[in-house]
PDB file of C-alpha atoms in Angstrom:
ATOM      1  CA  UNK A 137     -30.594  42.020 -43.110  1.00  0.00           C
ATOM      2  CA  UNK A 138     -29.569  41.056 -39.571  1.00  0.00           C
ATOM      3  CA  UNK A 139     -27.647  43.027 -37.133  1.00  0.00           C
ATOM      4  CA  UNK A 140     -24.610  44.386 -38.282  1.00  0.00           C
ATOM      5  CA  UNK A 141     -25.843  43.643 -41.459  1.00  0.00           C
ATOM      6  CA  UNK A 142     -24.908  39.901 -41.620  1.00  0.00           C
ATOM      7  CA  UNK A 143     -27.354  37.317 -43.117  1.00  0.00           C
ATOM      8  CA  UNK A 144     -29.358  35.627 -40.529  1.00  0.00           C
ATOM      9  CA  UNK A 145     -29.970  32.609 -43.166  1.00  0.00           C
ATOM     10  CA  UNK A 146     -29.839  29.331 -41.905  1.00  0.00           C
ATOM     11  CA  UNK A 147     -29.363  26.110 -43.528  1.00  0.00           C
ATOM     12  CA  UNK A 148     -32.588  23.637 -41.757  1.00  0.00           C
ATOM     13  CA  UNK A 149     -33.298  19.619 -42.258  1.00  0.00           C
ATOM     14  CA  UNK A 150     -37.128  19.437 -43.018  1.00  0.00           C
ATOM     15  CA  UNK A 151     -38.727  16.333 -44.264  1.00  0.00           C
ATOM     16  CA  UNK A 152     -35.416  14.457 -45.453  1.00  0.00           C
ATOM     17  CA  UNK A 153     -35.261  18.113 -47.777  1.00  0.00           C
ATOM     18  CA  UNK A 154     -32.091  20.742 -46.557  1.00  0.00           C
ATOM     19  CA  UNK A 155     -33.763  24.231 -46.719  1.00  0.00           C
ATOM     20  CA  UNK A 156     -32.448  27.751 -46.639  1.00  0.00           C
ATOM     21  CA  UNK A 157     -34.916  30.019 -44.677  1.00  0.00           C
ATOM     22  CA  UNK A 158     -33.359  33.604 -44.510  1.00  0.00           C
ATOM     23  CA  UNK A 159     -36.099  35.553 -42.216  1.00  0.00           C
ATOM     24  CA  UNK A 160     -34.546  38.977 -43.442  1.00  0.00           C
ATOM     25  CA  UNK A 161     -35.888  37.919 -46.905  1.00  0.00           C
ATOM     26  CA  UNK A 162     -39.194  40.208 -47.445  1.00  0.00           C
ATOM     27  CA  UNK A 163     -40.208  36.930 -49.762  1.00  0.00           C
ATOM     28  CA  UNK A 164     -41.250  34.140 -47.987  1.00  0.00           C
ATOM     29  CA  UNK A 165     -40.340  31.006 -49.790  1.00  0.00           C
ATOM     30  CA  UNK A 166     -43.247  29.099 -51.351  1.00  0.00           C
ATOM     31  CA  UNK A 167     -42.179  25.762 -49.551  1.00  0.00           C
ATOM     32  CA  UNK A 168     -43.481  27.382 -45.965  1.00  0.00           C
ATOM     33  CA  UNK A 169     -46.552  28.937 -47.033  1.00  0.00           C
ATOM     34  CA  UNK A 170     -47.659  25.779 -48.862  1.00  0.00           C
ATOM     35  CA  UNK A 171     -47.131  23.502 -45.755  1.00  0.00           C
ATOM     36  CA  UNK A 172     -47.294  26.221 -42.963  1.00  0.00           C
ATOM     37  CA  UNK A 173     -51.118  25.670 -42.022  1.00  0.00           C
ATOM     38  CA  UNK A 174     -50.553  21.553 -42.377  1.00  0.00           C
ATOM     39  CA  UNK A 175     -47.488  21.849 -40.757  1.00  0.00           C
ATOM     40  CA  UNK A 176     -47.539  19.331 -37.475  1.00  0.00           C
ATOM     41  CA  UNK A 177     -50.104  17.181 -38.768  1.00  0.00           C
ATOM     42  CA  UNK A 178     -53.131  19.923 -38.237  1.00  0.00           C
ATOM     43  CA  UNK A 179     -56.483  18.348 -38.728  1.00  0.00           C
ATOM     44  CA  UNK A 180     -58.000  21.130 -40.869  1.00  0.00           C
ATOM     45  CA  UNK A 181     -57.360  22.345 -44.188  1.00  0.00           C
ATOM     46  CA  UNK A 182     -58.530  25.934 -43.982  1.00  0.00           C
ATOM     47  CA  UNK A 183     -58.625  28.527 -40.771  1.00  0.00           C
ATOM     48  CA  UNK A 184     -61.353  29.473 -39.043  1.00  0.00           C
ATOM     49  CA  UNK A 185     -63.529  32.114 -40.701  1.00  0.00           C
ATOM     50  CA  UNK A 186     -63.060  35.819 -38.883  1.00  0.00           C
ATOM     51  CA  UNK A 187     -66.691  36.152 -38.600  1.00  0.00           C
ATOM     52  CA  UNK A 188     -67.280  32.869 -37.036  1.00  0.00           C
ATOM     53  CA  UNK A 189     -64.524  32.923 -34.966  1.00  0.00           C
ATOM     54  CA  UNK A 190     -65.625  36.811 -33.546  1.00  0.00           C
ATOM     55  CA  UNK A 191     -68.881  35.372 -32.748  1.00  0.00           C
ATOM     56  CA  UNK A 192     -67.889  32.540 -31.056  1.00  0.00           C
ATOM     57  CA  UNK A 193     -65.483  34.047 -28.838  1.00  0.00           C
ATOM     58  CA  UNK A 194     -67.747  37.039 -28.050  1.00  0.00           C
ATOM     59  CA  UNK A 195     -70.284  34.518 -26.482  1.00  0.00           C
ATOM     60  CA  UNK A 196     -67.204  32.823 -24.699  1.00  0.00           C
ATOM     61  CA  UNK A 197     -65.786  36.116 -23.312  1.00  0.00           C
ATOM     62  CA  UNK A 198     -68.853  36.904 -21.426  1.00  0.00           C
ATOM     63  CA  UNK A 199     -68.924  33.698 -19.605  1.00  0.00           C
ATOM     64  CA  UNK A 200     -65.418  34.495 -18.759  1.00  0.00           C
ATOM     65  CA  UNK A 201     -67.034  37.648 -16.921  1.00  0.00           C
ATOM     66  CA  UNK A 202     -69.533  35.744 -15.501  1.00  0.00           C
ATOM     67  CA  UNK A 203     -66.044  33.850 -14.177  1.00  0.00           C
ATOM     68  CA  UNK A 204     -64.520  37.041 -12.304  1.00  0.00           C
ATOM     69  CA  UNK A 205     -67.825  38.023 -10.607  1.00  0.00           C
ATOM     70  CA  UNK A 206     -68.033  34.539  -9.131  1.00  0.00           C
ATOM     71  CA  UNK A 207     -64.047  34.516  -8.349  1.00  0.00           C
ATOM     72  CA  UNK A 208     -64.965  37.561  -6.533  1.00  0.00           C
ATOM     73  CA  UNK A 209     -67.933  36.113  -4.555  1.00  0.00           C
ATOM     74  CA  UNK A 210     -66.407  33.117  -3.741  1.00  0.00           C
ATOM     75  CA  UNK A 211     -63.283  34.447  -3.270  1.00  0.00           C
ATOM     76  CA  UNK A 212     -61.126  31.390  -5.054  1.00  0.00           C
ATOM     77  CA  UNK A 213     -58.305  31.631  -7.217  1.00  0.00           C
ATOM     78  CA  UNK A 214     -57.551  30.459 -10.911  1.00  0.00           C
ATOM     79  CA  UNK A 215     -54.030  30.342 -12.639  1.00  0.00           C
ATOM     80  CA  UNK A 216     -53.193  29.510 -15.605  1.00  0.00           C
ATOM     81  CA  UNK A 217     -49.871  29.116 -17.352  1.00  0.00           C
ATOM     82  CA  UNK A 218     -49.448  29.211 -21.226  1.00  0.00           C
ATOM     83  CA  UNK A 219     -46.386  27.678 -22.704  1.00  0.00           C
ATOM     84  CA  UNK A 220     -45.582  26.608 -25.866  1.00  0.00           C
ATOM     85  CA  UNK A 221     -42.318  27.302 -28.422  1.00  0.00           C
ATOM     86  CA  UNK A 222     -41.886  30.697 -30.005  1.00  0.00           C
ATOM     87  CA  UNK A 223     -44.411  32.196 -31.963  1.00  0.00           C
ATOM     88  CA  UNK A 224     -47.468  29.548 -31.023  1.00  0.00           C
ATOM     89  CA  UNK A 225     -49.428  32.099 -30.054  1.00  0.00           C
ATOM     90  CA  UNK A 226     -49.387  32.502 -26.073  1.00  0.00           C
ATOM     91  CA  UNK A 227     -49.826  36.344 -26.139  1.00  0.00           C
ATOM     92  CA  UNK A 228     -52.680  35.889 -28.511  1.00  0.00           C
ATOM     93  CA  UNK A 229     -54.281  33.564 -26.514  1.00  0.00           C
ATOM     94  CA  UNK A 230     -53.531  35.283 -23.534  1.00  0.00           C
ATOM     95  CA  UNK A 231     -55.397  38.259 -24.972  1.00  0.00           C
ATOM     96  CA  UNK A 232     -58.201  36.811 -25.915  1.00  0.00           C
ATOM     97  CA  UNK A 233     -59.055  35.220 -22.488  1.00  0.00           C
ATOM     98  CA  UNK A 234     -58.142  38.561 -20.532  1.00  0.00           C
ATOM     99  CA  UNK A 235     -58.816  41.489 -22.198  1.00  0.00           C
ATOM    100  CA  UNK A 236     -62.441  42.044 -21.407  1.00  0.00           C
ATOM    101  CA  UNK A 237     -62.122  41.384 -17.600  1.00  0.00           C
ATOM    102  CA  UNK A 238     -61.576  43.376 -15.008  1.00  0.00           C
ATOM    103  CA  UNK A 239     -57.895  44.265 -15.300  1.00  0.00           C
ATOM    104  CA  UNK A 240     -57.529  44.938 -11.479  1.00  0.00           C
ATOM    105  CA  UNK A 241     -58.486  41.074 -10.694  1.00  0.00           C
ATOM    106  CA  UNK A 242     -56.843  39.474 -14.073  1.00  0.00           C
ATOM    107  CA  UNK A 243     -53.412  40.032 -14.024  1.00  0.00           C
ATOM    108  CA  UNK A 244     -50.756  38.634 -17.094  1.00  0.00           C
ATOM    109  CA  UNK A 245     -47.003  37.718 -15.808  1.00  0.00           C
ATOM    110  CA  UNK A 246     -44.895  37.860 -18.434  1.00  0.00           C
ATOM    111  CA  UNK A 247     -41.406  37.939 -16.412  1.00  0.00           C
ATOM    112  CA  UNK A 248     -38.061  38.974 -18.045  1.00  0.00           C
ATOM    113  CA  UNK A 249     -34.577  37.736 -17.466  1.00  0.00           C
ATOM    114  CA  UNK A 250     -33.621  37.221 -13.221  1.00  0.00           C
ATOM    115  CA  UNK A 251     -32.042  39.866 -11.591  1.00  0.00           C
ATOM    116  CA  UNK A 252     -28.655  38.945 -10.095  1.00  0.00           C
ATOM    117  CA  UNK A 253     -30.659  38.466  -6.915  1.00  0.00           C
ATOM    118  CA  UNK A 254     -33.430  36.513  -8.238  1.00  0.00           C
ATOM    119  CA  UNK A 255     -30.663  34.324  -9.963  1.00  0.00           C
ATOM    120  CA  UNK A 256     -29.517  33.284  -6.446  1.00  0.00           C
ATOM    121  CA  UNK A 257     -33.360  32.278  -5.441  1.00  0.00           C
ATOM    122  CA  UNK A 258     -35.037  28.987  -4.905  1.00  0.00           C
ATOM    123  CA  UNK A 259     -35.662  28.714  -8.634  1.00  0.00           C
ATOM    124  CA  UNK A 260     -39.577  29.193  -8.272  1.00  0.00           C
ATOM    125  CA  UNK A 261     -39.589  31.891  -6.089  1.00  0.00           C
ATOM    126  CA  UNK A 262     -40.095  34.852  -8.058  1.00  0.00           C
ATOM    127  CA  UNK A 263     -43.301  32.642  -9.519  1.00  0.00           C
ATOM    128  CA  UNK A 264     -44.628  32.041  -6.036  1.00  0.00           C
ATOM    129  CA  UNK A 265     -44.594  35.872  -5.799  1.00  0.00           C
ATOM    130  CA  UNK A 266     -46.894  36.238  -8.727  1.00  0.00           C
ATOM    131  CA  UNK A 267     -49.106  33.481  -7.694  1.00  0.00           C
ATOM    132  CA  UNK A 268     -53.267  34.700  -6.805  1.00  0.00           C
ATOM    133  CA  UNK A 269     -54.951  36.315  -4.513  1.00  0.00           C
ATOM    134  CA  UNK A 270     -58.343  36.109  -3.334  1.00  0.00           C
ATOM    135  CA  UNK A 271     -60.615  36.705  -5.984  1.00  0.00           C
ATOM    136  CA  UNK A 272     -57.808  36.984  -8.378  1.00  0.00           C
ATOM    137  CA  UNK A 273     -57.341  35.175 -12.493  1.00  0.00           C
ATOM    138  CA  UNK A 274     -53.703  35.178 -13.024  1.00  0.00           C
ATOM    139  CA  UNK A 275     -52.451  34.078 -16.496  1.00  0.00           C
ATOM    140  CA  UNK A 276     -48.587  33.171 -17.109  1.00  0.00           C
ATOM    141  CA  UNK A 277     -46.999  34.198 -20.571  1.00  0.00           C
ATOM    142  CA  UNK A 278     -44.337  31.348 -19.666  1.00  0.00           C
ATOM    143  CA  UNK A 279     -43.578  29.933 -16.412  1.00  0.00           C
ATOM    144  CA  UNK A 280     -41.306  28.406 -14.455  1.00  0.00           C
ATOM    145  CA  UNK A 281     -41.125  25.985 -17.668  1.00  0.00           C
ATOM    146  CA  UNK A 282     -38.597  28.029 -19.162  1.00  0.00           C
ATOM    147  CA  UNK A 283     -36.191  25.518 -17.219  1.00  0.00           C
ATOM    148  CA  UNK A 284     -37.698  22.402 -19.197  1.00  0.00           C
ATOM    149  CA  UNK A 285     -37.615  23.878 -22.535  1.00  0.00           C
ATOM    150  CA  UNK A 286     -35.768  27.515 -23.254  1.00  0.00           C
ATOM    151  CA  UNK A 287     -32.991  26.663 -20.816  1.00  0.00           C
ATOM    152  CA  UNK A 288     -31.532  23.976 -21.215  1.00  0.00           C
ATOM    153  CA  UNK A 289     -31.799  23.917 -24.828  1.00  0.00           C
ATOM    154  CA  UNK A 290     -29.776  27.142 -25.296  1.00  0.00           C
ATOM    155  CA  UNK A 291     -27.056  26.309 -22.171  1.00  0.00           C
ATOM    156  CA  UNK A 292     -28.945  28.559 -19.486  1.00  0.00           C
ATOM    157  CA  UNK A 293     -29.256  26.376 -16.731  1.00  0.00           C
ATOM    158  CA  UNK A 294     -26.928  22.799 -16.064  1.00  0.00           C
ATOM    159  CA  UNK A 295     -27.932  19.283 -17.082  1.00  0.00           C
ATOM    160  CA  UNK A 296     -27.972  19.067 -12.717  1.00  0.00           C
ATOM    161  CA  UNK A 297     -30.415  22.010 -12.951  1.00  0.00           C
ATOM    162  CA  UNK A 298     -32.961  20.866 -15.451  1.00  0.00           C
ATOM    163  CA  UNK A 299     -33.348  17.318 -13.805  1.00  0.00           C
ATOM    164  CA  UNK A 300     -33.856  18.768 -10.053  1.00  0.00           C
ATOM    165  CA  UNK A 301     -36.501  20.804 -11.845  1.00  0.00           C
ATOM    166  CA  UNK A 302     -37.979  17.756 -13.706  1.00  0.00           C
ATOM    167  CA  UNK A 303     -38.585  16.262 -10.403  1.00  0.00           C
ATOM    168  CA  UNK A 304     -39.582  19.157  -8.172  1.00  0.00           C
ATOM    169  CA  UNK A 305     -41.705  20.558 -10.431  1.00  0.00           C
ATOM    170  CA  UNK A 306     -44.665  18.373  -9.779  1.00  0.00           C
ATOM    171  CA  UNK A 307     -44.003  18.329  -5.830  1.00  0.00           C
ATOM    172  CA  UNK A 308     -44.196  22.293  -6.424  1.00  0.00           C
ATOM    173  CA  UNK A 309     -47.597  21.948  -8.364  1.00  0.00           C
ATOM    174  CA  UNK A 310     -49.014  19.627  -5.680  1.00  0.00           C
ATOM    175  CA  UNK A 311     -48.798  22.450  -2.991  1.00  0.00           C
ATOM    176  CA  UNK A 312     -50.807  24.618  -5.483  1.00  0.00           C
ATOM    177  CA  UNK A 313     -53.298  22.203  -5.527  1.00  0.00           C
ATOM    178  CA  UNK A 314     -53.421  21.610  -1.718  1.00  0.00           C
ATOM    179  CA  UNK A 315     -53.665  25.777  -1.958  1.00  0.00           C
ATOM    180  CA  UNK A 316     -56.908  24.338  -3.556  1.00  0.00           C
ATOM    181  CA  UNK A 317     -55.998  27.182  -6.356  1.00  0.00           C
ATOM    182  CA  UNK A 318     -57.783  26.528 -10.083  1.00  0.00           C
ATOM    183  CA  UNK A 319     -54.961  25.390 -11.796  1.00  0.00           C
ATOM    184  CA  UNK A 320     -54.594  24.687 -15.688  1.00  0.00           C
ATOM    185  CA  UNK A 321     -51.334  24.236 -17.932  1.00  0.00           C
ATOM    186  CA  UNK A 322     -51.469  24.772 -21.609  1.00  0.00           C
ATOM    187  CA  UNK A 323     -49.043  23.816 -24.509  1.00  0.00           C
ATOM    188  CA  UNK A 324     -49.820  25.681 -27.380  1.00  0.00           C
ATOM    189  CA  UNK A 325     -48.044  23.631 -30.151  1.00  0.00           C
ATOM    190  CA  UNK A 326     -47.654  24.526 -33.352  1.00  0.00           C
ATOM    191  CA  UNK A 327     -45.795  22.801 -36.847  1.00  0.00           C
ATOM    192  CA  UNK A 328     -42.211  23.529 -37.657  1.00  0.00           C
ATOM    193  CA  UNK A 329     -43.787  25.738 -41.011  1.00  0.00           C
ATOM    194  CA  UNK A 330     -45.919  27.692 -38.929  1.00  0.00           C
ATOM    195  CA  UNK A 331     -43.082  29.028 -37.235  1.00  0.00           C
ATOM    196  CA  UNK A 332     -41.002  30.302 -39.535  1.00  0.00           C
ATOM    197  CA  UNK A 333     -44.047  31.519 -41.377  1.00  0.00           C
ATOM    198  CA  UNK A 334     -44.879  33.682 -38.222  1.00  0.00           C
ATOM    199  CA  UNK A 335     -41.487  34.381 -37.768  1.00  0.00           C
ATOM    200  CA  UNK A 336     -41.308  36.318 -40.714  1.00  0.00           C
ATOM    201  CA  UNK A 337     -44.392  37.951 -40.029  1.00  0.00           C
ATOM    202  CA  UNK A 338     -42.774  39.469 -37.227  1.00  0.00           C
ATOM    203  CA  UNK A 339     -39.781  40.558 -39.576  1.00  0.00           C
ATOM    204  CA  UNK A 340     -41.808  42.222 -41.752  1.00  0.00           C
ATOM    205  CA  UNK A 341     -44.626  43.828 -39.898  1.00  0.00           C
ATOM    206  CA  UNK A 342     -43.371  47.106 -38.460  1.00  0.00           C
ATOM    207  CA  UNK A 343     -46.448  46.401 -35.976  1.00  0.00           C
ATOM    208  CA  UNK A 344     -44.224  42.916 -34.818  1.00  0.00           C
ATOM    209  CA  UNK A 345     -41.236  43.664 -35.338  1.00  0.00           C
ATOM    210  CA  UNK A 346     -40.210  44.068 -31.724  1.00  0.00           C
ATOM    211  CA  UNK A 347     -41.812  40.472 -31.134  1.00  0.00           C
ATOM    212  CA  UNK A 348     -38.288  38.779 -33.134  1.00  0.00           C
ATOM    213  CA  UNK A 349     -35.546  38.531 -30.672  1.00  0.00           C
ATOM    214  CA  UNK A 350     -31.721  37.286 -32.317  1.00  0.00           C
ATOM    215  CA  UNK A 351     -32.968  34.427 -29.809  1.00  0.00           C
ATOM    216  CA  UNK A 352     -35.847  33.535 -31.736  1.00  0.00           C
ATOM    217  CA  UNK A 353     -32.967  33.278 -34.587  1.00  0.00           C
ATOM    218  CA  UNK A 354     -30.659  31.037 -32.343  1.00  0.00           C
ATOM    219  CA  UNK A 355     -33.089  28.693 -32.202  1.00  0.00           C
ATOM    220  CA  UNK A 356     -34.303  28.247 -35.976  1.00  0.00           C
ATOM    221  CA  UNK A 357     -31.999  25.189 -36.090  1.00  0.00           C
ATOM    222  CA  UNK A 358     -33.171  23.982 -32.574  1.00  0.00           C
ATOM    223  CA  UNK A 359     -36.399  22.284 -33.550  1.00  0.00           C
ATOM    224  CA  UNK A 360     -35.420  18.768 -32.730  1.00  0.00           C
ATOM    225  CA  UNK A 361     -33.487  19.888 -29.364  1.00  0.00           C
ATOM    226  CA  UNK A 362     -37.086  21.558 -28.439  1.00  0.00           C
ATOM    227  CA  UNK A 363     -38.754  19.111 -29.386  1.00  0.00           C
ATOM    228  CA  UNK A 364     -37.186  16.149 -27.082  1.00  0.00           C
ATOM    229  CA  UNK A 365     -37.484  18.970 -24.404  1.00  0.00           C
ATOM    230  CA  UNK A 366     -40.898  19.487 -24.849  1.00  0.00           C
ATOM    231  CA  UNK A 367     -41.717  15.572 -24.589  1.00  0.00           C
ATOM    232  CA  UNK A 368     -39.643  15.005 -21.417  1.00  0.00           C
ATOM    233  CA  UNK A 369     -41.642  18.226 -19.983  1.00  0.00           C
ATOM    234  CA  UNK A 370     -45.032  16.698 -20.442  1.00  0.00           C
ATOM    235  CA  UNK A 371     -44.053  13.066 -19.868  1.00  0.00           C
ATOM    236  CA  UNK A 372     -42.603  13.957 -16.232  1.00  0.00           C
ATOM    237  CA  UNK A 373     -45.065  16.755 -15.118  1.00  0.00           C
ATOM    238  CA  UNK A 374     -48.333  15.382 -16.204  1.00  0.00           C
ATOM    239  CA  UNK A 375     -50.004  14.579 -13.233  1.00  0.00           C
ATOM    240  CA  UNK A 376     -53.758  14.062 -11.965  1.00  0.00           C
ATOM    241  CA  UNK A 377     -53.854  17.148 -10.042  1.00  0.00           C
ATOM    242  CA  UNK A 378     -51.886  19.234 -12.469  1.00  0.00           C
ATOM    243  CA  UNK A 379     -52.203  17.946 -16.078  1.00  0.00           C
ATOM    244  CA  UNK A 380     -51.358  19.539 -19.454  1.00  0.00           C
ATOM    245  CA  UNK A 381     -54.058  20.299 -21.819  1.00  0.00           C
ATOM    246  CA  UNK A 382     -52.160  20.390 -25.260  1.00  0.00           C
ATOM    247  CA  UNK A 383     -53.344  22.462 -27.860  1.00  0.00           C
ATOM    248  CA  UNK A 384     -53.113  22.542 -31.839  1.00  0.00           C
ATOM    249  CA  UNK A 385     -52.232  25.994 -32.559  1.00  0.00           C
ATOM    250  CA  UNK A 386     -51.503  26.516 -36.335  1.00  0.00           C
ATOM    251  CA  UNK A 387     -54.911  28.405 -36.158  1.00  0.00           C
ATOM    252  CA  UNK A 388     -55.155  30.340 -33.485  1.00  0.00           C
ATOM    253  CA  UNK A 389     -58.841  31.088 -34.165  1.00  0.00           C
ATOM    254  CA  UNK A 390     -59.892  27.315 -33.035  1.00  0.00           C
ATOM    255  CA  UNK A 391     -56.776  27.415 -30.614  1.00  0.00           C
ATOM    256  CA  UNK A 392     -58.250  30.349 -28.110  1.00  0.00           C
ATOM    257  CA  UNK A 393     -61.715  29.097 -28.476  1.00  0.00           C
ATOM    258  CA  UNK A 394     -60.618  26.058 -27.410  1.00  0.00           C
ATOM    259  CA  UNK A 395     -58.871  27.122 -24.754  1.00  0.00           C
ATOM    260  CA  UNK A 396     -61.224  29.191 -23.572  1.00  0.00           C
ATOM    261  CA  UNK A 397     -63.798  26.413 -23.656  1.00  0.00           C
ATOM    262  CA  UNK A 398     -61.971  24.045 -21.625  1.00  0.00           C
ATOM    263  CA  UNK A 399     -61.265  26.682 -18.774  1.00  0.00           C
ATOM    264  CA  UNK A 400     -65.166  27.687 -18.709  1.00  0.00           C
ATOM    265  CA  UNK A 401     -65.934  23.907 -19.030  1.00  0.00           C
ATOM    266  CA  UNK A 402     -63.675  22.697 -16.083  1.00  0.00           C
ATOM    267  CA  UNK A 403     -65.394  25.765 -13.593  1.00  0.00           C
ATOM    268  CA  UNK A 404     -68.146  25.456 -11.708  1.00  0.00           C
ATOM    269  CA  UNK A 405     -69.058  29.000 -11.838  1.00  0.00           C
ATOM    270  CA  UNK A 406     -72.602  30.586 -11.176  1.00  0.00           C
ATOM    271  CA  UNK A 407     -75.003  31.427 -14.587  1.00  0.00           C
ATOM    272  CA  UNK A 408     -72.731  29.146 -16.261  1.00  0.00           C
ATOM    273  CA  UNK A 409     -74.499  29.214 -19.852  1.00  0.00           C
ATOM    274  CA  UNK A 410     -73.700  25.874 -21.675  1.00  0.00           C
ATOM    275  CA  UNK A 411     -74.949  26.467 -24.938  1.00  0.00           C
ATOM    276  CA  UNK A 412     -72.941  29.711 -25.109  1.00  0.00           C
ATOM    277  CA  UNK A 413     -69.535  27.453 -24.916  1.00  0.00           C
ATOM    278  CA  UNK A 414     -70.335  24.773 -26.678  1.00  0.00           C
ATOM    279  CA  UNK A 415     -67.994  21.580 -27.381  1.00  0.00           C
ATOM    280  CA  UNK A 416     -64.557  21.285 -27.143  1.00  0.00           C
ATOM    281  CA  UNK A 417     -62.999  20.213 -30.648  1.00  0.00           C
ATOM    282  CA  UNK A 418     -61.427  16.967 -29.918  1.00  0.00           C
ATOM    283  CA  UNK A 419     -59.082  17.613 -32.531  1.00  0.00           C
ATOM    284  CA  UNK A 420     -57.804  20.670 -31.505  1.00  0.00           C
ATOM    285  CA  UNK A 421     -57.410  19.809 -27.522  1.00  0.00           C
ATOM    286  CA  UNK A 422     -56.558  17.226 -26.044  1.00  0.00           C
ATOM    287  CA  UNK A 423     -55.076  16.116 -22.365  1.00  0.00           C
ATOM    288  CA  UNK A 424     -51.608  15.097 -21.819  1.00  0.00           C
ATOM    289  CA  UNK A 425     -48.367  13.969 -24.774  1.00  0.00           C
ATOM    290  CA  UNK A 426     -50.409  11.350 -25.890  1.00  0.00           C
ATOM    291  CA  UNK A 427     -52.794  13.957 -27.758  1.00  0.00           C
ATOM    292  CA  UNK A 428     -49.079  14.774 -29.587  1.00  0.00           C
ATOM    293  CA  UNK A 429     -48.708  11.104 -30.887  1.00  0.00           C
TER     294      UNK A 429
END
């Protein structure tokens, strides 16, 4: 049960069908676990095998080493921000890319609410502060994006708000790129299935639990209103110098390859080893919102 112990079931409009999805339900209905994984229009049929997948990104996560010791010979920078709706996987991801460098020159930012002060900012400020040093991989579990998706969705910031930040955001992005800072944006988008499917994961994993906030539940019947968002975002802020790389996510397997494989792809980076990233699955990443259409 919910808090309080109220029912957090909620009434949703999938596929022409009205569906009751009650998260505090230690059953999950049939109708999400049949259509989770093809939820979205996914292009496969079945994940990614474990044993595949740990090989693959074994090979991968040594050329991301390879990656920091150049960072730190060169002294450049590379950031990269992972956004995506709840539950897509942007931890996971995050993880996956990070957790075998050097943790003193990859850093995660994964900032909470704005202090009263920070509410009274330039709205990118408390980004800026996060932003590389020399030598430095910084990766964003959400960004200033919250104000194109999150925000204005749920009533956090005004309909004034989210268009200045429509527009500023790319004059923002430019300076980065003038900074002459390794830059890369990632979507992480999954099908409306998948979510709920991982959403109750979280409810009923002790492990997860903590991952399901009530506004994960205010948001269940927000999927259209996140949606629109989430077009606008990459319509407006795609640009040549900083472009979105979108990513199918209902497996996360193929997603963090992927991902991985277009970072170590895009760098210039000495030893770089080829055959150890391989391709990029077309049908898994993609540049810009047309890959969504």
């Amino acid at each position: 049960m919910g808090e309080q112990g109220e029912s957090r079931a909620v009434e949703l409009e999938l596929h022409g069908k009205s569906r009751i999805f009650d998260v505090d339900d230690p059953i999950l209905p049939d109708w999400v676990e049949e259509k989770a994984l093809s939820s979205g229009d996914f292009p496969y049929k079945k994940k990614m095998k474990s044993s595949d997948y740990m090989k693959e990104l074994k090979s991968l996560q040594i050329e991301l080493v390879k990656v920091q010791f150049w960072l730190q010979a060169t002294g450049k920078r590379i950031m990269s921000i992972f956004e995506g709706r709840d539950a897509a996987g942007k931890g996971g991801a995050i993880f996956a890319t990070s957790s075998h460098m050097n943790p003193r020159l990859a850093r995660v930012v994964a900032l909470s609410k704005p202090n009263d002060r920070e509410a009274g900012q330039w709205y990118f400020q408390r980004y800026v502060d996060q932003f590389p040093t020399s030598g430095e991989f910084v990766l964003f579990d959400r960004s200033w994006y919250n104000r194109a998706g999150v925000e204005p969705v749920m009533g956090f910031c005004t309909p004034e708000q989210y268009e200045a930040f429509l527009h500023q955001a790319p004059q923002m992005e430019k300076v980065i790129d003038h900074e002459a800072i390794l830059f890369f944006k990632f979507y992480l988008d999954i099908g409306r299935e998948m979510q709920l499917k991982r959403f109750h994961d979280r409810r009923h994993d002790p492990r997860k639990v903590w991952k399901l906030s009530s506004m994960d539940i205010a948001a269940l019947d927000k999927w259209d209103d996140y949606s629109k968002k989430r077009d606008r975002m990459l319509k407006d802020t795609h640009t040549d110098y900083a472009p979105w790389t979108v990513v199918h996510a209902n497996d996360k397997r193929r997603a963090r390859l992927n991902l991985i494989r277009h970072i170590l792809t895009t760098l210039d980076y000495t030893g770089k080893d080829r055959d150890a990233i391989g391709e990029i699955d077309g049908k898994i990443l993609g540049s810009g919102p047309a890959f969504l259409k």
